[in-house]
Tab-separated table of C-alpha atoms and ligand atoms in Angstrom:
chain	number	residue	atom	x	y	z
A	863	MET	CA	-1.826	31.614	-22.624
A	864	THR	CA	0.818	34.024	-23.854
A	865	GLU	CA	3.457	31.886	-22.339
A	866	ILE	CA	2.200	28.808	-24.109
A	867	SER	CA	2.060	30.326	-27.549
A	868	SER	CA	5.402	32.037	-27.334
A	869	LEU	CA	7.038	28.788	-26.282
A	870	GLY	CA	5.265	26.812	-28.941
A	871	GLY	CA	6.743	29.176	-31.512
A	872	THR	CA	10.148	29.271	-33.031
A	873	ARG	CA	12.285	30.728	-30.299
A	874	ALA	CA	15.738	29.337	-30.168
A	875	GLU	CA	17.523	31.770	-27.902
A	876	PRO	CA	18.470	30.437	-24.475
A	877	VAL	CA	15.753	30.761	-21.862
A	878	THR	CA	16.145	30.726	-18.136
A	879	ILE	CA	13.905	28.421	-16.189
A	880	SER	CA	13.230	28.596	-12.495
A	881	ALA	CA	12.098	25.510	-10.638
A	882	ALA	CA	8.864	27.256	-9.750
A	883	ALA	CA	7.748	27.996	-13.317
A	884	PRO	CA	3.952	28.074	-13.635
A	885	ALA	CA	2.122	25.060	-15.035
A	886	PRO	CA	-0.293	26.074	-17.775
A	887	HIS	CA	-2.306	22.847	-17.681
A	888	GLY	CA	-2.940	22.515	-13.959
A	889	MET	CA	-1.196	20.413	-11.360
A	890	TRP	CA	-1.532	17.345	-9.160
A	891	SER	CA	-2.967	18.399	-5.833
A	892	SER	CA	-0.365	16.531	-3.777
A	893	ARG	CA	2.646	14.286	-3.924
A	894	MET	CA	0.397	11.297	-3.289
A	895	ALA	CA	-1.864	12.283	-6.178
A	896	PHE	CA	1.114	12.243	-8.496
A	897	ILE	CA	2.396	8.949	-7.152
A	898	LEU	CA	-1.001	7.314	-7.668
A	899	ALA	CA	-1.393	8.723	-11.153
A	900	ALA	CA	2.103	7.736	-12.232
A	901	THR	CA	1.719	4.320	-10.638
A	902	GLY	CA	-1.610	4.061	-12.429
A	903	SER	CA	0.199	4.685	-15.683
A	904	ALA	CA	2.965	2.242	-14.895
A	905	VAL	CA	0.760	-0.527	-13.551
A	906	GLY	CA	-1.227	-1.815	-16.465
A	907	LEU	CA	-1.752	-4.695	-18.813
A	908	GLY	CA	2.019	-4.838	-18.793
A	909	ASN	CA	2.018	-6.018	-15.198
A	910	VAL	CA	-1.023	-8.224	-15.037
A	911	TRP	CA	-1.227	-9.596	-18.566
A	912	LYS	CA	2.155	-9.263	-20.258
A	913	PHE	CA	4.645	-9.785	-17.441
A	914	PRO	CA	3.215	-13.141	-16.363
A	915	TYR	CA	3.061	-14.477	-19.899
A	916	ILE	CA	6.494	-13.334	-21.034
A	917	THR	CA	7.905	-14.703	-17.800
A	918	GLY	CA	6.182	-17.969	-18.624
A	919	GLU	CA	7.530	-17.959	-22.169
A	920	ASN	CA	11.059	-17.148	-21.050
A	921	GLY	CA	11.318	-19.800	-18.399
A	922	GLY	CA	10.764	-17.858	-15.177
A	923	GLY	CA	13.404	-16.930	-12.583
A	924	ALA	CA	16.395	-15.924	-14.711
A	925	PHE	CA	14.213	-13.716	-16.857
A	926	VAL	CA	12.705	-12.103	-13.771
A	927	LEU	CA	16.173	-11.366	-12.425
A	928	VAL	CA	17.268	-9.655	-15.635
A	929	TYR	CA	14.025	-7.724	-15.677
A	930	LEU	CA	14.561	-6.517	-12.103
A	931	ALA	CA	18.104	-5.429	-12.967
A	932	CYS	CA	16.803	-3.512	-15.986
A	933	ILE	CA	14.255	-1.740	-13.792
A	934	ALA	CA	16.789	-0.768	-11.152
A	935	ILE	CA	19.744	0.386	-13.180
A	936	ILE	CA	18.141	1.528	-16.418
A	937	GLY	CA	14.437	2.109	-15.850
A	938	LEU	CA	14.602	3.990	-12.579
A	939	PRO	CA	17.241	6.560	-13.592
A	940	ILE	CA	15.403	7.177	-16.859
A	941	MET	CA	12.114	7.550	-15.056
A	942	MET	CA	13.700	10.145	-12.784
A	943	ALA	CA	15.047	11.924	-15.847
A	944	GLU	CA	11.692	11.955	-17.634
A	945	VAL	CA	9.695	13.226	-14.692
A	946	MET	CA	12.378	15.788	-13.981
A	947	MET	CA	12.400	16.986	-17.588
A	948	GLY	CA	8.619	17.252	-17.637
A	949	ARG	CA	8.526	19.250	-14.466
A	950	ARG	CA	11.180	21.632	-15.651
A	951	GLY	CA	9.640	21.967	-19.113
A	952	ARG	CA	6.111	22.318	-17.721
A	953	GLN	CA	4.538	21.521	-21.065
A	954	SER	CA	3.789	18.694	-23.453
A	955	PRO	CA	6.820	16.525	-24.234
A	956	ILE	CA	7.349	18.323	-27.546
A	957	ASN	CA	7.376	21.821	-26.133
A	958	SER	CA	9.163	20.780	-22.956
A	959	MET	CA	12.009	19.315	-24.990
A	960	ARG	CA	12.179	22.476	-27.048
A	961	ARG	CA	12.241	24.613	-23.959
A	962	LEU	CA	14.872	22.556	-22.148
A	963	ALA	CA	17.071	22.459	-25.222
A	964	ALA	CA	16.807	26.237	-25.429
A	965	GLU	CA	17.710	26.478	-21.765
A	966	ALA	CA	20.856	24.486	-22.449
A	967	GLY	CA	21.564	26.556	-25.558
A	968	ARG	CA	21.119	23.536	-27.807
A	969	SER	CA	19.197	22.794	-30.970
A	970	ARG	CA	15.419	22.966	-31.016
A	971	ARG	CA	15.558	19.718	-32.933
A	972	TRP	CA	15.558	17.927	-29.601
A	973	ALA	CA	11.790	18.453	-29.817
A	974	ALA	CA	11.933	15.387	-32.076
A	975	VAL	CA	12.220	13.272	-28.931
A	976	GLY	CA	8.847	14.643	-27.897
A	977	TRP	CA	7.351	13.896	-31.303
A	978	PHE	CA	8.768	10.413	-31.250
A	979	GLY	CA	7.341	9.819	-27.796
A	980	ILE	CA	3.875	11.091	-28.600
A	981	THR	CA	3.829	8.929	-31.714
A	982	ALA	CA	4.852	5.851	-29.733
A	983	ALA	CA	2.187	6.525	-27.094
A	984	PHE	CA	-0.436	6.935	-29.794
A	985	LEU	CA	0.551	3.677	-31.489
A	986	ILE	CA	0.487	1.838	-28.182
A	987	LEU	CA	-2.899	3.301	-27.289
A	988	SER	CA	-4.315	1.967	-30.547
A	989	PHE	CA	-3.680	-1.665	-29.627
A	990	TYR	CA	-3.690	-1.288	-25.852
A	991	SER	CA	-7.318	-0.341	-26.066
A	992	VAL	CA	-8.105	-3.508	-28.001
A	993	ILE	CA	-6.763	-5.642	-25.158
A	994	GLY	CA	-8.429	-3.329	-22.640
A	995	GLY	CA	-11.642	-4.139	-24.518
A	996	TRP	CA	-11.068	-7.881	-24.005
A	997	ALA	CA	-10.710	-7.215	-20.299
A	998	VAL	CA	-14.007	-5.307	-20.184
A	999	ALA	CA	-15.706	-8.114	-22.104
A	1000	TYR	CA	-14.340	-10.649	-19.622
A	1001	VAL	CA	-15.702	-8.764	-16.619
A	1002	PHE	CA	-19.137	-9.494	-18.036
A	1003	GLN	CA	-18.311	-13.086	-18.925
A	1004	ALA	CA	-16.928	-13.756	-15.481
A	1005	GLY	CA	-19.777	-11.932	-13.782
A	1006	GLN	CA	-22.343	-14.073	-15.588
A	1007	GLY	CA	-20.594	-17.204	-14.406
A	1008	ALA	CA	-19.573	-18.165	-17.949
A	1009	PHE	CA	-16.483	-20.015	-16.696
A	1010	GLY	CA	-18.293	-22.111	-14.090
A	1011	GLY	CA	-17.386	-25.759	-14.650
A	1012	ALA	CA	-16.590	-25.115	-18.312
A	1013	SER	CA	-14.164	-27.443	-20.098
A	1014	ALA	CA	-10.845	-26.299	-21.484
A	1015	GLU	CA	-12.336	-26.441	-24.978
A	1016	ALA	CA	-15.325	-24.347	-23.975
A	1017	ILE	CA	-13.101	-21.710	-22.397
A	1018	SER	CA	-10.681	-21.489	-25.243
A	1019	GLY	CA	-13.688	-21.440	-27.556
A	1020	LEU	CA	-14.985	-18.439	-25.664
A	1021	PHE	CA	-11.726	-16.597	-26.234
A	1022	SER	CA	-11.283	-17.596	-29.849
A	1023	GLY	CA	-14.934	-16.788	-30.456
A	1024	LEU	CA	-14.368	-13.287	-29.153
A	1025	LEU	CA	-11.243	-12.831	-31.271
A	1026	ALA	CA	-12.909	-14.191	-34.372
A	1027	ASP	CA	-15.683	-11.632	-34.305
A	1028	PRO	CA	-14.460	-8.237	-35.552
A	1029	TRP	CA	-17.683	-6.380	-34.736
A	1030	THR	CA	-17.759	-7.483	-31.140
A	1031	LEU	CA	-14.086	-6.665	-30.751
A	1032	LEU	CA	-14.622	-3.246	-32.271
A	1033	ALA	CA	-17.448	-2.552	-29.879
A	1034	TRP	CA	-15.395	-3.479	-26.795
A	1035	HIS	CA	-12.403	-1.609	-28.140
A	1036	GLY	CA	-14.723	1.387	-28.611
A	1037	ALA	CA	-16.191	1.033	-25.127
A	1038	PHE	CA	-12.735	0.999	-23.611
A	1039	MET	CA	-11.684	4.036	-25.620
A	1040	VAL	CA	-14.784	5.900	-24.468
A	1041	LEU	CA	-13.817	5.188	-20.855
A	1042	THR	CA	-10.363	6.560	-21.595
A	1043	ILE	CA	-11.658	9.698	-23.281
A	1044	LEU	CA	-14.157	10.381	-20.482
A	1045	VAL	CA	-11.387	10.620	-17.920
A	1046	VAL	CA	-8.908	12.563	-20.032
A	1047	ALA	CA	-11.529	15.084	-21.117
A	1048	ARG	CA	-12.126	16.045	-17.486
A	1049	GLY	CA	-8.600	17.259	-17.055
A	1050	VAL	CA	-5.690	16.730	-14.718
A	1051	SER	CA	-7.272	17.202	-11.330
A	1052	GLY	CA	-10.907	16.546	-12.254
A	1053	GLY	CA	-10.206	13.477	-14.398
A	1054	LEU	CA	-6.830	11.789	-14.123
A	1055	GLU	CA	-6.347	12.436	-10.435
A	1056	LYS	CA	-9.871	11.474	-9.390
A	1057	ALA	CA	-9.843	8.273	-11.414
A	1058	THR	CA	-6.477	7.068	-10.210
A	1059	SER	CA	-7.044	7.954	-6.577
A	1060	PHE	CA	-9.982	5.572	-6.553
A	1061	MET	CA	-8.801	2.828	-8.877
A	1062	MET	CA	-5.259	2.323	-7.650
A	1063	PRO	CA	-6.139	1.540	-4.031
A	1064	ALA	CA	-8.950	-0.717	-5.259
A	1065	LEU	CA	-6.506	-2.504	-7.520
A	1066	PHE	CA	-4.108	-3.176	-4.650
A	1067	VAL	CA	-6.870	-4.576	-2.471
A	1068	ILE	CA	-8.117	-6.889	-5.222
A	1069	LEU	CA	-4.606	-8.053	-5.972
A	1070	LEU	CA	-3.954	-8.902	-2.332
A	1071	ILE	CA	-7.204	-10.854	-2.147
A	1072	LEU	CA	-6.138	-12.873	-5.191
A	1073	VAL	CA	-2.668	-13.535	-3.804
A	1074	GLY	CA	-4.369	-14.619	-0.580
A	1075	TYR	CA	-6.437	-17.052	-2.588
A	1076	ALA	CA	-3.360	-18.317	-4.454
A	1077	MET	CA	-1.834	-19.172	-1.085
A	1078	THR	CA	-4.669	-21.573	-0.425
A	1079	THR	CA	-4.163	-23.536	-3.642
A	1080	GLY	CA	-1.371	-25.658	-2.241
A	1081	ARG	CA	0.915	-24.739	-5.143
A	1082	PHE	CA	2.007	-21.321	-3.925
A	1083	GLY	CA	5.560	-22.588	-3.386
A	1084	ASP	CA	5.772	-23.731	-7.002
A	1085	GLY	CA	4.579	-20.387	-8.254
A	1086	PHE	CA	7.074	-18.696	-6.004
A	1087	SER	CA	10.021	-20.732	-7.189
A	1088	PHE	CA	8.975	-20.396	-10.804
A	1089	LEU	CA	9.302	-16.631	-10.378
A	1090	PHE	CA	12.343	-16.537	-8.165
A	1091	SER	CA	14.665	-19.478	-8.801
A	1092	PRO	CA	16.797	-18.573	-11.784
A	1093	ASP	CA	17.865	-21.118	-14.356
A	1094	PHE	CA	20.051	-19.237	-16.789
A	1095	SER	CA	20.026	-22.016	-19.348
A	1096	LYS	CA	16.439	-20.978	-20.068
A	1097	LEU	CA	17.369	-17.416	-20.909
A	1098	SER	CA	18.109	-16.356	-24.491
A	1099	VAL	CA	19.499	-13.115	-25.913
A	1100	GLY	CA	16.032	-12.400	-27.224
A	1101	GLY	CA	14.807	-12.864	-23.661
A	1102	VAL	CA	17.189	-10.177	-22.428
A	1103	LEU	CA	15.873	-7.739	-25.025
A	1104	THR	CA	12.330	-8.646	-24.074
A	1105	ALA	CA	13.181	-7.948	-20.427
A	1106	LEU	CA	14.698	-4.579	-21.305
A	1107	GLY	CA	11.842	-3.595	-23.594
A	1108	HIS	CA	9.392	-4.643	-20.942
A	1109	ALA	CA	11.158	-2.585	-18.288
A	1110	PHE	CA	10.509	0.471	-20.443
A	1111	PHE	CA	6.980	-0.576	-21.246
A	1112	THR	CA	5.945	-1.347	-17.704
A	1113	LEU	CA	7.379	1.893	-16.320
A	1114	SER	CA	5.746	3.846	-19.170
A	1115	LEU	CA	9.117	5.187	-20.275
A	1116	GLY	CA	10.553	6.430	-23.521
A	1117	MET	CA	7.335	7.887	-24.870
A	1118	GLY	CA	6.785	11.150	-23.113
A	1119	VAL	CA	4.125	9.799	-20.780
A	1120	MET	CA	6.132	10.345	-17.620
A	1121	MET	CA	7.245	13.688	-19.021
A	1122	ALA	CA	3.627	14.742	-19.450
A	1123	TYR	CA	2.736	13.563	-15.955
A	1124	GLY	CA	5.895	15.212	-14.636
A	1125	SER	CA	4.805	18.512	-16.126
A	1126	TYR	CA	1.961	18.611	-13.585
A	1127	VAL	CA	4.154	17.970	-10.557
A	1128	PRO	CA	4.135	20.901	-8.157
A	1129	PRO	CA	7.431	22.489	-7.199
A	1130	GLY	CA	9.044	21.378	-3.976
A	1131	ILE	CA	8.330	17.684	-4.437
A	1132	SER	CA	11.313	15.362	-4.673
A	1133	VAL	CA	11.312	13.858	-8.145
A	1134	ALA	CA	13.836	11.260	-7.080
A	1135	LYS	CA	11.844	9.912	-4.151
A	1136	THR	CA	8.568	9.813	-6.010
A	1137	ALA	CA	10.147	7.988	-8.947
A	1138	VAL	CA	11.542	5.369	-6.582
A	1139	ALA	CA	8.094	4.923	-5.061
A	1140	VAL	CA	6.469	4.518	-8.476
A	1141	ALA	CA	9.043	2.039	-9.759
A	1142	ALA	CA	8.837	0.038	-6.534
A	1143	MET	CA	5.055	-0.178	-6.654
A	1144	ASP	CA	5.071	-1.141	-10.300
A	1145	THR	CA	7.527	-3.929	-9.628
A	1146	ALA	CA	5.597	-5.077	-6.587
A	1147	VAL	CA	2.385	-5.312	-8.608
A	1148	ALA	CA	4.047	-7.321	-11.378
A	1149	LEU	CA	5.528	-9.783	-8.896
A	1150	LEU	CA	2.291	-10.025	-6.926
A	1151	ALA	CA	0.392	-10.628	-10.148
A	1152	GLY	CA	2.813	-13.459	-10.879
A	1153	LEU	CA	2.298	-14.803	-7.370
A	1154	ALA	CA	-1.455	-14.686	-7.849
A	1155	ILE	CA	-1.453	-16.249	-11.295
A	1156	PHE	CA	1.167	-19.009	-11.404
A	1157	PRO	CA	0.013	-20.948	-8.325
A	1158	ILE	CA	-3.503	-20.975	-9.782
A	1159	VAL	CA	-2.117	-22.131	-13.120
A	1160	PHE	CA	-0.028	-24.913	-11.568
A	1161	ALA	CA	-2.737	-25.990	-9.159
A	1162	ASN	CA	-4.965	-26.671	-12.142
A	1163	GLY	CA	-2.318	-28.582	-14.035
A	1164	LEU	CA	-2.050	-25.881	-16.695
A	1165	GLU	CA	0.940	-24.587	-18.640
A	1166	ALA	CA	2.758	-21.360	-17.749
A	1167	SER	CA	4.152	-20.842	-21.231
A	1168	VAL	CA	0.998	-20.448	-23.285
A	1169	GLY	CA	1.658	-16.833	-24.283
A	1170	PRO	CA	-0.845	-13.987	-24.545
A	1171	GLY	CA	-3.785	-16.265	-23.783
A	1172	LEU	CA	-2.502	-16.873	-20.248
A	1173	VAL	CA	-4.894	-14.599	-18.408
A	1174	PHE	CA	-7.743	-14.945	-20.889
A	1175	LYS	CA	-7.721	-18.694	-21.424
A	1176	THR	CA	-5.755	-20.346	-18.701
A	1177	LEU	CA	-6.989	-18.355	-15.738
A	1178	PRO	CA	-10.708	-18.535	-16.597
A	1179	LEU	CA	-10.352	-22.280	-16.727
A	1180	ALA	CA	-8.954	-22.176	-13.217
A	1181	PHE	CA	-11.669	-19.762	-12.081
A	1182	GLY	CA	-14.263	-22.130	-13.469
A	1183	GLN	CA	-13.022	-24.925	-11.245
A	1184	MET	CA	-12.352	-23.166	-7.990
A	1185	PRO	CA	-14.834	-22.445	-5.211
A	1186	PHE	CA	-16.281	-18.926	-5.566
A	1187	GLY	CA	-14.677	-18.796	-8.989
A	1188	THR	CA	-17.297	-16.355	-10.234
A	1189	VAL	CA	-16.351	-13.898	-7.516
A	1190	PHE	CA	-12.593	-14.291	-7.930
A	1191	GLY	CA	-12.843	-14.303	-11.695
A	1192	THR	CA	-14.890	-11.126	-11.757
A	1193	LEU	CA	-12.532	-9.463	-9.291
A	1194	PHE	CA	-9.572	-10.427	-11.422
A	1195	PHE	CA	-10.971	-8.907	-14.591
A	1196	VAL	CA	-12.106	-5.769	-12.789
A	1197	LEU	CA	-8.519	-5.479	-11.628
A	1198	LEU	CA	-7.323	-5.893	-15.176
A	1199	VAL	CA	-9.700	-3.191	-16.417
A	1200	PHE	CA	-8.610	-0.747	-13.713
A	1201	ALA	CA	-4.971	-1.422	-14.491
A	1202	ALA	CA	-5.504	-0.926	-18.211
A	1203	TRP	CA	-7.713	2.117	-17.805
A	1204	THR	CA	-5.345	4.119	-15.606
A	1205	SER	CA	-2.627	3.369	-18.181
A	1206	SER	CA	-4.612	4.188	-21.286
A	1207	ILE	CA	-5.467	7.643	-19.948
A	1208	SER	CA	-1.748	8.279	-19.608
A	1209	LEU	CA	-1.209	7.183	-23.205
A	1210	LEU	CA	-3.720	9.725	-24.447
A	1211	GLU	CA	-2.624	12.549	-22.161
A	1212	PRO	CA	0.627	13.667	-23.864
A	1213	LEU	CA	-1.128	14.105	-27.191
A	1214	VAL	CA	-3.980	16.007	-25.563
A	1215	GLU	CA	-1.537	18.201	-23.658
A	1216	TRP	CA	0.193	19.032	-26.903
A	1217	LEU	CA	-3.065	19.689	-28.792
A	1218	GLU	CA	-4.114	22.046	-26.009
A	1219	GLU	CA	-0.898	23.983	-26.345
A	1220	HIS	CA	-0.972	23.932	-30.058
A	1221	ARG	CA	-3.317	26.751	-31.010
A	1222	GLY	CA	-5.266	26.134	-27.860
A	1223	ILE	CA	-7.571	23.311	-28.976
A	1224	ASN	CA	-9.797	22.685	-25.982
A	1225	ARG	CA	-9.277	19.618	-23.868
A	1226	ILE	CA	-12.577	17.949	-24.595
A	1227	ALA	CA	-12.140	18.260	-28.344
A	1228	ALA	CA	-8.533	17.124	-28.060
A	1229	ALA	CA	-9.437	14.066	-25.996
A	1230	VAL	CA	-12.291	13.052	-28.293
A	1231	GLY	CA	-10.292	13.685	-31.472
A	1232	GLY	CA	-7.131	11.958	-30.252
A	1233	GLY	CA	-9.035	9.025	-28.801
A	1234	PHE	CA	-11.081	8.565	-31.929
A	1235	ALA	CA	-7.997	8.603	-34.135
A	1236	ALA	CA	-6.340	5.968	-31.926
A	1237	TRP	CA	-9.520	3.901	-32.052
A	1238	LEU	CA	-9.475	4.049	-35.854
A	1239	LEU	CA	-5.893	2.882	-36.008
A	1240	GLY	CA	-6.846	0.155	-33.542
A	1241	VAL	CA	-9.120	-1.323	-36.178
A	1242	ALA	CA	-5.984	-2.755	-37.814
A	1243	SER	CA	-5.152	-4.540	-34.563
A	1244	VAL	CA	-8.713	-5.802	-34.213
A	1245	LEU	CA	-8.552	-7.275	-37.703
A	1246	SER	CA	-5.186	-8.883	-36.931
A	1247	PHE	CA	-7.074	-11.380	-34.800
A	1248	ASN	CA	-9.530	-12.431	-37.477
A	1249	LEU	CA	-9.859	-11.209	-41.080
A	1250	TRP	CA	-6.201	-10.220	-41.316
A	1251	ALA	CA	-4.833	-12.980	-39.112
A	1252	ASP	CA	-2.727	-14.214	-42.011
A	1253	VAL	CA	-1.527	-10.807	-43.102
A	1254	ALA	CA	2.131	-10.453	-42.159
A	1255	PRO	CA	3.232	-7.144	-43.702
A	1256	LEU	CA	6.914	-7.785	-42.963
A	1257	GLY	CA	6.725	-11.497	-43.583
A	1258	MET	CA	9.549	-11.295	-46.128
A	1259	PHE	CA	11.982	-10.851	-43.238
A	1260	GLU	CA	12.574	-14.032	-41.375
A	1261	ALA	CA	12.422	-12.320	-38.004
A	1262	PHE	CA	8.926	-11.056	-38.711
A	1263	ALA	CA	7.502	-14.106	-40.419
A	1264	GLY	CA	3.949	-14.673	-39.315
A	1265	LYS	CA	3.744	-11.467	-37.309
A	1266	THR	CA	0.406	-9.713	-37.699
A	1267	ILE	CA	-0.048	-5.958	-37.657
A	1268	PHE	CA	-0.838	-6.203	-33.966
A	1269	ASP	CA	2.343	-8.202	-33.301
A	1270	LEU	CA	4.385	-5.716	-35.298
A	1271	LEU	CA	2.979	-2.694	-33.472
A	1272	ASP	CA	3.723	-4.356	-30.156
A	1273	TYR	CA	7.234	-5.267	-31.251
A	1274	LEU	CA	7.975	-1.914	-32.866
A	1275	THR	CA	6.869	0.085	-29.846
A	1276	ALA	CA	8.032	-2.032	-26.901
A	1277	ASN	CA	11.246	-3.423	-28.351
A	1278	ILE	CA	12.391	-0.600	-30.590
A	1279	MET	CA	10.721	2.752	-30.015
A	1280	LEU	CA	10.699	2.713	-26.224
A	1281	PRO	CA	14.354	1.754	-25.768
A	1282	LEU	CA	15.337	4.326	-28.400
A	1283	GLY	CA	13.179	6.987	-26.764
A	1284	GLY	CA	14.681	6.058	-23.402
A	1285	LEU	CA	18.171	6.262	-24.853
A	1286	ALA	CA	17.461	9.753	-26.176
A	1287	VAL	CA	16.106	10.830	-22.800
A	1288	ALA	CA	19.196	9.465	-21.054
A	1289	LEU	CA	21.542	11.249	-23.454
A	1290	PHE	CA	19.613	14.481	-23.147
A	1291	ALA	CA	19.385	14.447	-19.356
A	1292	GLY	CA	22.946	13.222	-18.904
A	1293	TRP	CA	24.831	15.130	-21.555
A	1294	THR	CA	22.763	18.005	-22.919
A	1295	MET	CA	21.140	19.438	-19.828
A	1296	THR	CA	23.565	21.156	-17.539
A	1297	GLY	CA	24.469	19.629	-14.214
A	1298	ALA	CA	23.136	22.762	-12.563
A	1299	ALA	CA	19.715	22.316	-14.158
A	1300	THR	CA	19.350	18.634	-13.344
A	1301	ARG	CA	20.641	19.087	-9.810
A	1302	ASP	CA	18.254	21.971	-9.241
A	1303	GLU	CA	15.280	20.001	-10.496
A	1304	LEU	CA	15.939	16.554	-9.019
A	1305	ARG	CA	16.579	17.914	-5.524
A	1306	MET	CA	18.270	14.899	-4.051
A	1307	GLY	CA	21.250	14.313	-1.780
A	1308	GLU	CA	24.666	14.795	-3.332
A	1309	ALA	CA	25.627	11.127	-3.211
A	1310	GLY	CA	22.358	10.052	-4.757
A	1311	TYR	CA	22.688	12.680	-7.425
A	1312	ARG	CA	26.137	11.425	-8.371
A	1313	VAL	CA	24.900	7.871	-8.656
A	1314	TRP	CA	22.023	9.018	-10.816
A	1315	ARG	CA	24.288	11.049	-13.061
A	1316	PHE	CA	26.685	8.181	-13.505
A	1317	LEU	CA	23.864	5.777	-14.361
A	1318	ILE	CA	22.187	8.156	-16.765
A	1319	ARG	CA	25.378	9.201	-18.559
A	1320	TYR	CA	27.087	5.871	-18.892
A	1321	VAL	CA	25.226	2.847	-17.666
A	1322	SER	CA	21.782	3.342	-19.223
A	1323	PRO	CA	22.958	4.405	-22.681
A	1324	VAL	CA	25.586	1.678	-22.898
A	1325	ALA	CA	23.221	-0.995	-21.641
A	1326	VAL	CA	20.433	-0.011	-24.006
A	1327	ALA	CA	22.803	0.228	-26.962
A	1328	THR	CA	24.450	-3.113	-26.198
A	1329	VAL	CA	21.247	-5.056	-25.918
A	1330	PHE	CA	20.042	-3.392	-29.055
A	1331	ILE	CA	23.085	-4.204	-31.124
A	1332	TYR	CA	23.178	-7.776	-29.848
A	1333	ASN	CA	19.657	-8.189	-30.985
A	1334	LEU	CA	20.480	-6.980	-34.474
A	1335	LEU	CA	23.355	-9.429	-34.873
B	295	LIG	N1	2.994	0.867	-18.310
B	295	LIG	C1	1.800	0.346	-18.858
B	295	LIG	C2	1.685	-1.116	-18.585
B	295	LIG	O1	2.513	-1.707	-17.966
B	295	LIG	C3	1.701	0.545	-20.326
B	295	LIG	C4	2.063	1.880	-20.763
B	295	LIG	C5	3.111	2.020	-21.584
B	295	LIG	C6	1.374	2.973	-20.314
B	295	LIG	C7	3.518	3.239	-21.951
B	295	LIG	C8	1.772	4.211	-20.701
B	295	LIG	C9	2.845	4.351	-21.498
B	295	LIG	O2	0.742	-1.726	-18.992
């Protein structure tokens, strides 16, 4: 406790940190526990809902290629940096940043990166939980056989009916937030670790079953080539920014989430290797989700480019027509709920970790308070789909014409805050922290370390800045 409060205070003098510093909040019980939890954070609606639809909107293959490049040369090094910084800081992103800056003899103002991250995570949680609520609602719809033999109109009516009804949406949004709070309130090993160690393996099994089914549709090859044969004429500058923003979003970067999870990583575990494992699994799940979804879409003569409704409108239609559609449909939405749930807990965790440190608010109160506040903010997103569907707060700017509050929150976080947060992390890890500190913490071979340092100092910042500036022009 003493350690927490003294570090939360105003110290600015350099501190020395050893790799084996104690973790005030508890720790993951094993390397595998951390990998599952971090993969649980990374694999979410981003993989199963957003990746397929933005791939569809951006024409497939070429977009996927850019996305993969962003993951490998920008996302992965930044993920390593975030986990590494969390482990060395051992506290919430805000206090970790403060502590690491002190270690490097730099300004405490670097704590702003932690603030920025926690804010971004909170904003994302507010609308993430709304979509998570749709997924929960659809488990029940699918389970009751609501899609069976239904027409396209009936299915899209089901979805628009759900969106049109603020009270129902609020209830599902609330139910999803309660699920999130329940896990976070139980703590690192009793909550986060237990939940992810069950849900992640289940998610993989369900996903493989669905890909197996997609192989029987006769259009697997089309789905495959849609994802993997690039046609660069279909790629726009906006598409490149979307791919970059999504790389951050899907790896849960730039918002302190990986830093918070990193702060529970026991000493002696290779940050580098675990980060590679997490990024690889996240990418595999996104691609597998694409391989499960697009063949089903094509086999039913449906469009890939329908946008956010892809998994809620297009897929149910397909489930309604296929043999055992009730079973596959229910499995699919259970998968979506698991994916969203293991991510939403990671969105709430950094705030809770900070509240715990800050005057020692207890975890249960912190989880309930933080979750409730995010739920309240989420009301604005709920209303964006019905009563406020025509409210475009930034409509005076051409680029934001017609964007609802929900659209703006999504855009602001994924396309602006996350890349900026990631940029700050890259600059901090590459230029502010000493080579001795990063080398000590990452614990990787010399060659690998050099590659990492080169990527984090030059490649990631330049790439993020370039895409950013291009987008402004
Ligand atoms: N990575 C999650 C996804 O792909 C979303 C997320 C973003 C989770 C940021 C935590 C932090 O859905």
